[in-house]
Short mmCIF file of C-alpha atoms in Angstrom, two decimals:
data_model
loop_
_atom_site.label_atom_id
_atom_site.label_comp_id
_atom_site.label_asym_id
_atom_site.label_seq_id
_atom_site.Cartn_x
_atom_site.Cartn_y
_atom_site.Cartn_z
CA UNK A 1 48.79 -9.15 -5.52
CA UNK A 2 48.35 -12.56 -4.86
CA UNK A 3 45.47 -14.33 -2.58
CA UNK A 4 46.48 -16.34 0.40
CA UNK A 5 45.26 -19.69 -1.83
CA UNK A 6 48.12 -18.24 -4.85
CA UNK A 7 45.64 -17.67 -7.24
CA UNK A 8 46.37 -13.97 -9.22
CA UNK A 9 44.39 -11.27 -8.43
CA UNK A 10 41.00 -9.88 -9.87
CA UNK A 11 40.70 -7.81 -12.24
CA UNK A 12 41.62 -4.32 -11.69
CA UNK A 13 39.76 -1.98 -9.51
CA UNK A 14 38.13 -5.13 -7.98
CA UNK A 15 39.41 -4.01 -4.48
CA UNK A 16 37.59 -0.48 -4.83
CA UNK A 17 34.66 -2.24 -6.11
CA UNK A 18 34.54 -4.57 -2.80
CA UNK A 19 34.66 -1.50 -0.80
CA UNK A 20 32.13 0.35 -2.14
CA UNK A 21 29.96 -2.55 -2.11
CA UNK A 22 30.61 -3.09 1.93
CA UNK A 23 30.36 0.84 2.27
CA UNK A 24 26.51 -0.05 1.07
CA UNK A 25 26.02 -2.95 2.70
CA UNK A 26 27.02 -1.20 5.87
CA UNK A 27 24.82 1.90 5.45
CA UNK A 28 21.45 -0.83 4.67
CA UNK A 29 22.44 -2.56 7.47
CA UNK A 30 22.33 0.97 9.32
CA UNK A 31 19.11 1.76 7.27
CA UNK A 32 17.31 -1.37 8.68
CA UNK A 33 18.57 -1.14 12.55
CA UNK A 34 17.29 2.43 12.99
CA UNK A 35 14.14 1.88 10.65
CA UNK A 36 13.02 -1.35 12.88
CA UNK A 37 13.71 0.99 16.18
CA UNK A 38 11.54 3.68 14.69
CA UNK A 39 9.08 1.14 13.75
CA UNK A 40 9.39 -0.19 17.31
CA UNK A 41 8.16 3.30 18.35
CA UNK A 42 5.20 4.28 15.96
CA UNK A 43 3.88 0.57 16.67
CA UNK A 44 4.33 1.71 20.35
CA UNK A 45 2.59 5.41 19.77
CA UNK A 46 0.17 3.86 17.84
CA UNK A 47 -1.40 1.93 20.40
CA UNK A 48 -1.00 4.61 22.95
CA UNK A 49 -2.90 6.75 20.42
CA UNK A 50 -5.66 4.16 19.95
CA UNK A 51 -6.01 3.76 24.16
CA UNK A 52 -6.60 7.50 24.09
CA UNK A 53 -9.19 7.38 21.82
CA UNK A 54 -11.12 4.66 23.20
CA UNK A 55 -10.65 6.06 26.82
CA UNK A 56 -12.37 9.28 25.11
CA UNK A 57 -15.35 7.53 23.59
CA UNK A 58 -15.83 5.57 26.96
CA UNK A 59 -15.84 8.92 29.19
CA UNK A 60 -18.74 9.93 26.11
CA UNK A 61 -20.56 7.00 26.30
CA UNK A 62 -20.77 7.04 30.07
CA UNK A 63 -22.44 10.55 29.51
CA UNK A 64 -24.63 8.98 27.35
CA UNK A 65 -25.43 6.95 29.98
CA UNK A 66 -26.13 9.56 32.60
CA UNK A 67 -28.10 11.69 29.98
CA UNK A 68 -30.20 8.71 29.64
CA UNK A 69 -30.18 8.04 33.55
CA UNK A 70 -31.25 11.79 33.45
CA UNK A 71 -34.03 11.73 30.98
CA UNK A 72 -35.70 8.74 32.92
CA UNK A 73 -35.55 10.66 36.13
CA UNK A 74 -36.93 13.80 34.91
CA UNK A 75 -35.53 16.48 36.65
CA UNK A 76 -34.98 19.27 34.17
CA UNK A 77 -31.74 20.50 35.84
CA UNK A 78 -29.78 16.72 35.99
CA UNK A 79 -31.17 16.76 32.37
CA UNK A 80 -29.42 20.07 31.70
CA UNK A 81 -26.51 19.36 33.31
CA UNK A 82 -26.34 15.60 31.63
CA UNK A 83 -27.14 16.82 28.32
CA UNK A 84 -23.81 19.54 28.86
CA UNK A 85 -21.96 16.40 30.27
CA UNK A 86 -22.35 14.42 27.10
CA UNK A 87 -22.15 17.67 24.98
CA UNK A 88 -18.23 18.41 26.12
CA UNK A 89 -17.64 14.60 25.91
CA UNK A 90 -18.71 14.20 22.97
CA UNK A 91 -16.81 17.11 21.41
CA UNK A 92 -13.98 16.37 23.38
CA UNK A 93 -14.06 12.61 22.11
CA UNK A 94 -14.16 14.24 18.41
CA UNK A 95 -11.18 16.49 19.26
CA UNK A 96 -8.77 13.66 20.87
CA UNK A 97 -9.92 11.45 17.41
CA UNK A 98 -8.98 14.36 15.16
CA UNK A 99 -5.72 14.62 17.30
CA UNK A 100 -5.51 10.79 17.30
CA UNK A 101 -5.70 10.29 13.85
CA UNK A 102 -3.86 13.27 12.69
CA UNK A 103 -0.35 12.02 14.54
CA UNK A 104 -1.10 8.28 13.14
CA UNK A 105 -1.41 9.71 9.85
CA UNK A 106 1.83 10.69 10.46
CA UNK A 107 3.71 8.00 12.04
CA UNK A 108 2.10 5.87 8.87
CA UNK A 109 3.74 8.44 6.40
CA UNK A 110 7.05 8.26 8.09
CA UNK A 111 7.23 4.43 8.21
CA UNK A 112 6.07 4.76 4.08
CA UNK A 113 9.37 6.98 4.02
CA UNK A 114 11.42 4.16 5.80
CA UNK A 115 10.33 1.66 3.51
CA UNK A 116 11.37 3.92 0.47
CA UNK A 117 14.80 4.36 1.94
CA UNK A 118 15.23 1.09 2.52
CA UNK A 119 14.27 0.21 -1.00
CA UNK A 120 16.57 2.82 -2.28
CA UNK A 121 19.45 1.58 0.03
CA UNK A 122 18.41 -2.17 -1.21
CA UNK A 123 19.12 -1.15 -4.67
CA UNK A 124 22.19 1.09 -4.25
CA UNK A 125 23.52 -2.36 -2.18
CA UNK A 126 22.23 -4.52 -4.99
CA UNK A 127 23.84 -2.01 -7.74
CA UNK A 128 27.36 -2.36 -5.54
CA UNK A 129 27.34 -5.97 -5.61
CA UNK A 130 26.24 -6.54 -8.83
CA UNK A 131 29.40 -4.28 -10.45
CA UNK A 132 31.81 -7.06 -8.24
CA UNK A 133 29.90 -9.50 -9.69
CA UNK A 134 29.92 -7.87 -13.10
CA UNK A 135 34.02 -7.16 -12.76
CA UNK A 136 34.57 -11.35 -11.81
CA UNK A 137 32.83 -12.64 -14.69
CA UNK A 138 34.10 -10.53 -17.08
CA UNK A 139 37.85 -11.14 -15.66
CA UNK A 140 37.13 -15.10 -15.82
CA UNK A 141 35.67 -14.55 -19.44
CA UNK A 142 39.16 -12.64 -20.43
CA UNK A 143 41.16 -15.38 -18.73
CA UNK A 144 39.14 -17.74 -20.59
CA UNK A 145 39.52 -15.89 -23.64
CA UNK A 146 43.59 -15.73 -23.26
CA UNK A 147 43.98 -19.63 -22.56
CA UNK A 148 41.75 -20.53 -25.99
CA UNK A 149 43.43 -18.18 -27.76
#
């Protein structure tokens, strides 16, 4: 087989070589296109995470507030009933943290898992292009080697 400019071929099993090498640049192309949309939508659940936690530890520290409110009035009861206000909000601010952090530990581990696939996709790709590389200079070194010889 000839190329279109006449030079001879490349060295044999160069065409099975080019494929495979596309074959993995195609699948790290497909590695990086669905890794930036999942990235796109941790970076998204992470900050709806973080607005749920801080709209927690507002709804506790407006409790606070009316404990305090409470305390400075001195009714026993408002007292009672601000110190079980600020009680559940605080425990419920705890839980929604715990929840919070507990699903961003998670969306951090799976983006860690992303970046090792892509690194193991990057070298596969690498590998793949390296063995065309490999199979071209070794074919020019043989041609070189018949014409001196």
């Amino acid at each position: 087989m000839s190329h279109s400019s006449g030079t001879p071929a490349g060295p044999p099993g160069l065409e099975e070589l080019i494929a495979a090498a596309d074959a993995r640049d195609a699948k790290l192309r497909e590695t990086i296109a669905v890794g930036e949309a999942e990235r796109v939508v941790g970076s998204a659940r992470m900050a709806e995470l973080t607005t749920i936690w801080k709209a927690a530890v507002r709804r506790h520290r407006a409790a606070k507030g009316l404990l305090t409110r409470a305390r400075k009035d001195g009714s026993a009861d408002k007292i009672a009933a601000a110190a079980a206000r600020e009680r559940a909000a605080s425990a419920e601010a705890d839980r929604i943290l715990e929840d919070c952090q507990a699903e961003m530990d998670l969306i951090i581990r799976a983006g860690l898992d992303r970046l090792k696939g892509f690194h193991q996709e990057w070298d596969q790709a690498s590998d793949a292009r390296t063995a065309v590389t490999d199979a071209l200079a070794q074919a020019r070194a043989q041609r070189r080697e018949q014409r001196h010889s």
